Coordinates of C-alpha atoms and ligand atoms in Angstrom, one line a residue:
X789 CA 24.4 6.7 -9.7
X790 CA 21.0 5.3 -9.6
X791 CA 18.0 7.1 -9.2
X792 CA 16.0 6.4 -6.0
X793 CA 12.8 7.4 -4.8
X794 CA 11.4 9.0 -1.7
X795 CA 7.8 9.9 -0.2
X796 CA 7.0 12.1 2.6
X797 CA 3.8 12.2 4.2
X798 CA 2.6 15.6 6.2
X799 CA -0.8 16.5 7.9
X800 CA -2.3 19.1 6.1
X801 CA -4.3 22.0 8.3
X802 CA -6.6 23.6 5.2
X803 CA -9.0 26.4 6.4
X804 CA -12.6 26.3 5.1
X805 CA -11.9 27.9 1.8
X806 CA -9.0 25.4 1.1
X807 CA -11.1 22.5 2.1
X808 CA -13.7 23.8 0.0
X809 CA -11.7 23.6 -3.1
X810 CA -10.1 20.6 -2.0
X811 CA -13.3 18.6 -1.7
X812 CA -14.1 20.3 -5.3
X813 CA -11.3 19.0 -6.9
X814 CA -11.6 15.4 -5.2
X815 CA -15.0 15.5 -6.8
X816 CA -14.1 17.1 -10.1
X817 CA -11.3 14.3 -10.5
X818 CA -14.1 11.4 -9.5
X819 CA -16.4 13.3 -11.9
X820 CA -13.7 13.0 -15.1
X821 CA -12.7 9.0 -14.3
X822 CA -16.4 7.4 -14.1
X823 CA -17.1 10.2 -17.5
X824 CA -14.2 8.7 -19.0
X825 CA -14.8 5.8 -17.8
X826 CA -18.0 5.3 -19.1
X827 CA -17.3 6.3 -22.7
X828 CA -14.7 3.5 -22.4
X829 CA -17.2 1.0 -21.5
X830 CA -19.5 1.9 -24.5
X831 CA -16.3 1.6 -27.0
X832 CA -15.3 -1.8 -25.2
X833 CA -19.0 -3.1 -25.7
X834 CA -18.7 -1.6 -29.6
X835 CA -15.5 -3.3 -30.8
X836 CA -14.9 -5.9 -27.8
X837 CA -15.0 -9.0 -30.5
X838 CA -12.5 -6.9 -32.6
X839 CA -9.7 -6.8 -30.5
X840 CA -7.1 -4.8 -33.3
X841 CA -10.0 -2.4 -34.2
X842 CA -10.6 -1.8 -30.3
X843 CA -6.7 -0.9 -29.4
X844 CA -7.2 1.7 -32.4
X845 CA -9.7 3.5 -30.5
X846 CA -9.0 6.7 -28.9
X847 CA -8.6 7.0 -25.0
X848 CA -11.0 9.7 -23.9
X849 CA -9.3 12.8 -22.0
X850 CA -10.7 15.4 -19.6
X851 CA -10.2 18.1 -22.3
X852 CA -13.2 16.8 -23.9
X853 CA -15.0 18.0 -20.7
X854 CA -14.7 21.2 -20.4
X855 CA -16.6 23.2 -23.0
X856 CA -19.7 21.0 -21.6
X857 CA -18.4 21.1 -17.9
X858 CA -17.0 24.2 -17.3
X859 CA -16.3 23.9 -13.9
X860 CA -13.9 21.6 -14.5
X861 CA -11.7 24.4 -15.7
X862 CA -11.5 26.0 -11.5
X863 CA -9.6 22.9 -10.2
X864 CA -6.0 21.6 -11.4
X865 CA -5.6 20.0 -14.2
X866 CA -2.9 18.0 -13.7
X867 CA -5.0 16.3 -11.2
X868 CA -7.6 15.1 -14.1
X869 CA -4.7 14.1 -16.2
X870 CA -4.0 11.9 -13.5
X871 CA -7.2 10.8 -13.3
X872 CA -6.9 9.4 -16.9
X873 CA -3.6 7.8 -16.4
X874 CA -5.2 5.9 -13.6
X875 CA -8.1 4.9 -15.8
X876 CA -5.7 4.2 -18.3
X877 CA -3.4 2.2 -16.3
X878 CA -6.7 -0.1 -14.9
X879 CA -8.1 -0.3 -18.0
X880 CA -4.7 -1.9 -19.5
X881 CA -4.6 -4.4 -16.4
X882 CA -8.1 -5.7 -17.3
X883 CA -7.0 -5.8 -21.0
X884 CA -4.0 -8.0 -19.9
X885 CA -6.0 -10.0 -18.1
X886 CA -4.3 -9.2 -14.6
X887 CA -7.8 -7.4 -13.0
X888 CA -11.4 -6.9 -13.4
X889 CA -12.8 -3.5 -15.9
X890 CA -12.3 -0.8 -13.7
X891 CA -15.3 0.2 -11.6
X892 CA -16.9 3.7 -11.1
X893 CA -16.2 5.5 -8.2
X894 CA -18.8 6.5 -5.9
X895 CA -19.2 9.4 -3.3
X896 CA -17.6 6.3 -0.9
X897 CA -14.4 6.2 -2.3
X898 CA -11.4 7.5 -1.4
X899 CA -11.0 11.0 -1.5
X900 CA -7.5 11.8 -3.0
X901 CA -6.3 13.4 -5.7
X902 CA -2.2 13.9 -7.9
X903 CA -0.8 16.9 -9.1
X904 CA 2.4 17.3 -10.7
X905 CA 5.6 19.2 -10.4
X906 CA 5.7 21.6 -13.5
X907 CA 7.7 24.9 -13.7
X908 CA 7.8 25.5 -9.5
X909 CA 3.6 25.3 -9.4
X910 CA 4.1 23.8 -6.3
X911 CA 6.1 25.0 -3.0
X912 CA 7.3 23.6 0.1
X913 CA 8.1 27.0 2.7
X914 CA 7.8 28.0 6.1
X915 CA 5.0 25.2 7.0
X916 CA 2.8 25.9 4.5
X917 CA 2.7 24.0 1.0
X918 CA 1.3 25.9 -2.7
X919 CA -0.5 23.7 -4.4
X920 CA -1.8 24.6 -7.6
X921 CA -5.4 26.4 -8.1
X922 CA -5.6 27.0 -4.7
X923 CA -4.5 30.6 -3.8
X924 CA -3.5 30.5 -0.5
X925 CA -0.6 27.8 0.6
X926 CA -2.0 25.5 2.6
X927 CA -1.2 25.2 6.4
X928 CA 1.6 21.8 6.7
X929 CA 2.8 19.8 9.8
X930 CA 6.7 19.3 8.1
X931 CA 7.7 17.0 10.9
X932 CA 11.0 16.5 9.2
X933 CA 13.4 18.3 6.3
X934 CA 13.5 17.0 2.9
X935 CA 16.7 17.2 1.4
X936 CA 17.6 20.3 -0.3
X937 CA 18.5 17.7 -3.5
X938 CA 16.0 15.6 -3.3
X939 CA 13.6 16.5 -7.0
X940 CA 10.0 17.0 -6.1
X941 CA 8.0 15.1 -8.2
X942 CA 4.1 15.1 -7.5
X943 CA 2.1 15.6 -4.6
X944 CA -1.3 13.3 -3.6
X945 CA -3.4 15.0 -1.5
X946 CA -5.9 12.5 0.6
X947 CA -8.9 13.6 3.4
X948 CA -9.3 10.4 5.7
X949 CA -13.2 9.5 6.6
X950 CA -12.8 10.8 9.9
X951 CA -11.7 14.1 8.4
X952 CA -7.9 14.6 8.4
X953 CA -6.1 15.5 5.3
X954 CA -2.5 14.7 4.3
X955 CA 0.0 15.4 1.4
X956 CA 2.3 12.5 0.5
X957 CA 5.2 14.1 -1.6
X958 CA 7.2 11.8 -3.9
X959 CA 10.4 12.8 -4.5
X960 CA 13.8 12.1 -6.4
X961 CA 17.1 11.7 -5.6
X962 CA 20.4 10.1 -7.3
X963 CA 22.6 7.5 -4.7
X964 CA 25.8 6.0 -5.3
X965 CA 24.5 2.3 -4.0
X966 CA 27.4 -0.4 -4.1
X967 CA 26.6 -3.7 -3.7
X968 CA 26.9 -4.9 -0.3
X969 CA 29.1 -8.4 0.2
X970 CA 26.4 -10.9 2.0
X971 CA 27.4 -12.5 4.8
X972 CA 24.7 -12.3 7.4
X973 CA 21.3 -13.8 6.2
X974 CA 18.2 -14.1 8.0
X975 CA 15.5 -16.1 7.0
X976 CA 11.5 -15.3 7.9
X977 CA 8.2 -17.5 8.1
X978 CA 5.1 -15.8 7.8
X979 CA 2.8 -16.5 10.5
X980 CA -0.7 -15.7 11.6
X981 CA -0.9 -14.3 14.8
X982 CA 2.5 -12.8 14.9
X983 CA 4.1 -11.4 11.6
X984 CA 6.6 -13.9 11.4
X985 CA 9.0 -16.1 12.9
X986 CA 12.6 -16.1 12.0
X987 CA 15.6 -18.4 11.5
X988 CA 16.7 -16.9 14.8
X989 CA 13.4 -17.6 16.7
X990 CA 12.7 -14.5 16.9
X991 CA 8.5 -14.0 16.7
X992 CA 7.8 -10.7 15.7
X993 CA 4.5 -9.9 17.7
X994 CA 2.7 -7.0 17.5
X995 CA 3.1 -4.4 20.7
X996 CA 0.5 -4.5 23.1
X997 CA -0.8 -1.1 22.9
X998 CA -1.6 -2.3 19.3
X999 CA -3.9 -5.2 20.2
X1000 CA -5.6 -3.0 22.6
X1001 CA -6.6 -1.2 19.9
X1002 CA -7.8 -3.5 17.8
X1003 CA -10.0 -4.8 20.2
X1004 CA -11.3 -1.4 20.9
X1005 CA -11.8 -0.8 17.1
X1006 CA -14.0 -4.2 17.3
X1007 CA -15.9 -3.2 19.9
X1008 CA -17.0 0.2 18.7
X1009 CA -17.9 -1.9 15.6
X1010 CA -20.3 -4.4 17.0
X1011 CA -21.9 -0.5 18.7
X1012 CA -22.1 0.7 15.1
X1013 CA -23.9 -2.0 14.1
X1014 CA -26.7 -2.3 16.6
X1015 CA -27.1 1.4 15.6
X1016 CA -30.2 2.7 13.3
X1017 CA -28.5 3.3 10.1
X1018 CA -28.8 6.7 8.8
X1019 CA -29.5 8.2 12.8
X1020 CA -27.6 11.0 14.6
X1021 CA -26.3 8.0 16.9
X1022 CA -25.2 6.1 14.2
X1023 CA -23.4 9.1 12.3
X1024 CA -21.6 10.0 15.5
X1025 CA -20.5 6.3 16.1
X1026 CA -19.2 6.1 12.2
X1027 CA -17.0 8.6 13.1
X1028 CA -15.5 7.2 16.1
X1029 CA -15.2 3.6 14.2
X1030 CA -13.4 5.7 11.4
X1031 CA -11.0 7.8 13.9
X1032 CA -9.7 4.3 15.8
X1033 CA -9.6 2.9 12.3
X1034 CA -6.9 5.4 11.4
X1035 CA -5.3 5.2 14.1
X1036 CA -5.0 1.2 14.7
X1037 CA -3.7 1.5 10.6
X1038 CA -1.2 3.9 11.8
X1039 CA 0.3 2.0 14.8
X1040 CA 0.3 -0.9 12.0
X1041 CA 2.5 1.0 9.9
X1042 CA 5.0 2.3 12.6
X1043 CA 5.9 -0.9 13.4
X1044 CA 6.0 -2.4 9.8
X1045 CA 8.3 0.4 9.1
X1046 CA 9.8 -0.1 12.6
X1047 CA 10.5 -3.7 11.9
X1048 CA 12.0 -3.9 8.8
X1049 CA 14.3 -1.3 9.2
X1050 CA 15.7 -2.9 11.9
X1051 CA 16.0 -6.3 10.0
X1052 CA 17.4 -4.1 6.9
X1053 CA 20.3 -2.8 9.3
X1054 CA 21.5 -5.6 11.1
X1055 CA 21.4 -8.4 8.1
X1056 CA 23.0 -8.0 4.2
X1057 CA 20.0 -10.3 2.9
X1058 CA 16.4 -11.5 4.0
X1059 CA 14.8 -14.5 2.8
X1060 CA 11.0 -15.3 2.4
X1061 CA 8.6 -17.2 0.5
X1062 CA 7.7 -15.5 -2.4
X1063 CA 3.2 -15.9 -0.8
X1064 CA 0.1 -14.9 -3.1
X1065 CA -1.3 -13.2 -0.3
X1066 CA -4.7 -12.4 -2.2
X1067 CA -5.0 -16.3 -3.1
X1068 CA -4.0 -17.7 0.1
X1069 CA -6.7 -15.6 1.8
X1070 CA -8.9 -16.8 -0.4
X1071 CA -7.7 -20.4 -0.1
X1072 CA -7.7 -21.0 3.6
X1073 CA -10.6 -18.8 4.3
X1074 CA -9.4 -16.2 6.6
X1075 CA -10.4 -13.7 5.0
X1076 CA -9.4 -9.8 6.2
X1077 CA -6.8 -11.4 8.8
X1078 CA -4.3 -12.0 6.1
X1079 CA -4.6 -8.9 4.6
X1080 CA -4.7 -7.3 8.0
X1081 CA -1.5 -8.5 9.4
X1082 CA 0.6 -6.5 6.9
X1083 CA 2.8 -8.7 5.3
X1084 CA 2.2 -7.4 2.0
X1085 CA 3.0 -3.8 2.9
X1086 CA 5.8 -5.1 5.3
X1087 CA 7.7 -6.8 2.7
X1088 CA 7.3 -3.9 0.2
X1089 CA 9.2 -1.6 2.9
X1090 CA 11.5 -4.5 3.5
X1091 CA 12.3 -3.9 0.1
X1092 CA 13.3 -0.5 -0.3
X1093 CA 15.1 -0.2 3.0
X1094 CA 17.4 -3.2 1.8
X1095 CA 18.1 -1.8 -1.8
X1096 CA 18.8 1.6 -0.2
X1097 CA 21.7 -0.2 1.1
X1098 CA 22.9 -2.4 -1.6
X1099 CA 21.3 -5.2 0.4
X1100 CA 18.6 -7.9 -1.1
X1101 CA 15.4 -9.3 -0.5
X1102 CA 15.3 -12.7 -1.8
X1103 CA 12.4 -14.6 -2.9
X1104 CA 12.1 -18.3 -3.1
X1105 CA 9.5 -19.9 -4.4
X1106 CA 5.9 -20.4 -2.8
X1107 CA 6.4 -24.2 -3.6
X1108 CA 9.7 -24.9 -1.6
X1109 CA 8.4 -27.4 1.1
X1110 CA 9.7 -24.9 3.9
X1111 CA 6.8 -26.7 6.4
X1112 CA 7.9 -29.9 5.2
X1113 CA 11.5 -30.4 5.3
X1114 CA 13.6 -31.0 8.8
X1115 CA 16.6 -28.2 8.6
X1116 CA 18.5 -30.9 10.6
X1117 CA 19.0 -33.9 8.1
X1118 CA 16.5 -32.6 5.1
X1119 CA 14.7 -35.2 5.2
X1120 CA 10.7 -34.2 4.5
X1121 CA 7.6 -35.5 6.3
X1122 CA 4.0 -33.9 6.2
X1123 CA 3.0 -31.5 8.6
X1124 CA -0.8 -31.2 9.2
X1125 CA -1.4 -27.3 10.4
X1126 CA -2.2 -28.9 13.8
X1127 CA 1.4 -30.0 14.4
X1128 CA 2.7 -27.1 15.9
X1129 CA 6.7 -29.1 16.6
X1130 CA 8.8 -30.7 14.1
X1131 CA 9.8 -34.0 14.9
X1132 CA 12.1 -35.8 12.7
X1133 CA 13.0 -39.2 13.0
X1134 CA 16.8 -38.0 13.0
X1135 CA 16.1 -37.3 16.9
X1136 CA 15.6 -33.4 15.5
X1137 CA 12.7 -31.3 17.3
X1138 CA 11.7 -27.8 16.8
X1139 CA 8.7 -25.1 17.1
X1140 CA 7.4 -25.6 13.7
X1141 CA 8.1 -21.8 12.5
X1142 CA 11.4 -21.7 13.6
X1143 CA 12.3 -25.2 11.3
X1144 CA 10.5 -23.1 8.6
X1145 CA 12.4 -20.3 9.0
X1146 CA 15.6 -21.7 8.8
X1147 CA 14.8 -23.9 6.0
X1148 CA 13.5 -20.7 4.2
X1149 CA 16.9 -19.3 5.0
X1150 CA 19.2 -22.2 3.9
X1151 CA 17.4 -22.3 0.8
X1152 CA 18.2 -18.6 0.1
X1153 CA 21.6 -19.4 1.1
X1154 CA 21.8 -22.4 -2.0
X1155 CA 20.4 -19.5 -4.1
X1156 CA 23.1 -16.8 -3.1
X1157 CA 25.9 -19.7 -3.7
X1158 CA 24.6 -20.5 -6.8
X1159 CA 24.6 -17.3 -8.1
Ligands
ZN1919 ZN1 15.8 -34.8 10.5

């Protein structure tokens, strides 16, 4: 038995005393990470060319807070202990060298905060969720059951700039997962405009209604900016910018989720390229549209919804001349980005993707036999 993991994400309706103490304990948890944060800086600066003598320092903790703060005491705790994990967790990346020090949040930055599941402080019933500190359970769009064994974990609750507020409930459950045999592989290309293109040619575009969208969202963007900032114009504009934000994001999601589940039920293994998104971005300057397309989130879902299943995702590695190589006779040839058909000099021709994609797929194929 293996334990598995599980989020469900509901629209919370808070009245104005909820959101009240909501937007007090977003604050309060903001408050506690740049305090903590702070005194973390000052002992970095102190002992920074000492590295043993700087581990032995002490993490600060909210605790520490209160007596001087005491309104830290009226919102959840558990919620500033999260806060420090979070600042711990950062601060170890930078120390590790995988990020930057962690910066101070400012009124700008998301609005969320964790609590925890401790002795049955928090309650799912009747469309309405408890959550700790606040008196009252909180109003809940459950669009679907969770399983009566599925282990409630922790709770995030987030208010969207336009407003909105959600709960995203991580759960626990334990799954007998056996290994599924693989025998149908599919092999994907990341691509630009579309998501990908797969070793069956399939291109997996984005719906119309989507694109429409995102064209809207630009447009009410270049409005914003011609704006006066700070005006009543410009405030109301912000807001419709940050409603058709949410909502193009949405639509994104759906079909990233819609996608790969479908690829996770009809094939026992995907292949892809194992990308640095954040560095190709960076190398081939375009920018947000990398990030923007989703591959990063559509792989992690991808992911899960394969292991779920005993399935795998394989990754090969980013160096594999997938571009390069004719999935006819293997022979390789350089492709210039213009070059948008593969023409081998075996008599082989084919829409550049789809040689990618099946060279992406034969080479998880060698790994699979291999193994
Ligand atoms: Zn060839």
């Amino acid at each position: 038995m293996a334990k598995q993991n599980k989020a469900f994400k509901f629209r919370l309706l808070p009245n104005k005393e909820q959101s009240a103490l909501l937007a007090k304990t977003f604050g309060c948890v903001r408050f506690v990470y740049n305090k903590m944060l702070a005194e973390r800086k000052e002992t970095y600066e102190k002992f920074k060319d000492d590295k043993e003598l700087l581990k032995k320092q002490k993490f600060p903790t909210p605790a520490k807070y209160k007596s001087e703060f005491p309104f830290l005491k009226e919102v959840d705790s558990l919620a500033l202990a999260n806060a420090q994990m979070n600042l711990q967790t950062a601060y170890k990346n930078f120390f590790e060298g995988n990020a930057d020090f962690p910066k101070f949040k400012n009124r700008k930055a998301k609005q969320s905060y964790t609590t925890n599941m401790v002795n049955g402080n928090i309650k799912l019933e009747n469309g309405h969720i408890k959550l700790p500190k606040i008196k009252k359970p909180i109003k809940m769009k459950q669009h679907r059951e969770i399983p009566a064994d599925y282990k409630l974990k922790s709770c995030t609750i987030s208010r969207t700039k336009s407003g909105k507020y959600y709960v995203s409930v991580l759960t626990e459950y334990e799954k007998d997962i056996q290994p599924k045999t693989i025998e149908n592989v599919i092999g994907l290309d990341f691509a630009m405009a579309e998501l990908y293109v797969s070793s069956e040619n399939e291109k997996a575009n984005y719906p119309r209604y989507y694109r429409v969208m995102s064209e809207k969202l630009a447009k009410a963007q270049r409005i914003l900016s011609r704006r006066k900032k700070g005006s009543a114009r410009w405030n109301k504009q912000r807001l419709v910018v940050a409603k058709l934000h949410e909502k193009v994001a949405n639509q994104r999601m759906n079909f990233l989720h819609h996608k790969s589940k479908e690829l996770a039920s009809n094939f026992d293994a995907v292949v892809i390229e194992d990308l640095n998104m954040k560095g190709m971005s960076q190398a081939l300057h375009f920018g947000k549209s990398v990030h923007d397309n989703g591959w990063g989130m559509f792989t992690t879902f991808l992911a899960y919804k394969l292991k779920e299943q005993g399935k795998q995702l394989v990754k090969i590695d980013k160096w594999f001349p997938s571009t390069k190589k004719c999935s006819c006779c293997g022979k390789e040839k350089e492709m210039p980005l213009s070059e948008r058909v593969y023409k081998c000099s075996c008599g082989f021709v084919l829409d550049r993707d789809h040689n990618s994609a099946i060279n992406i797929k034969n080479e998880g194929l060698r790994l699979f036999a291999l193994s």
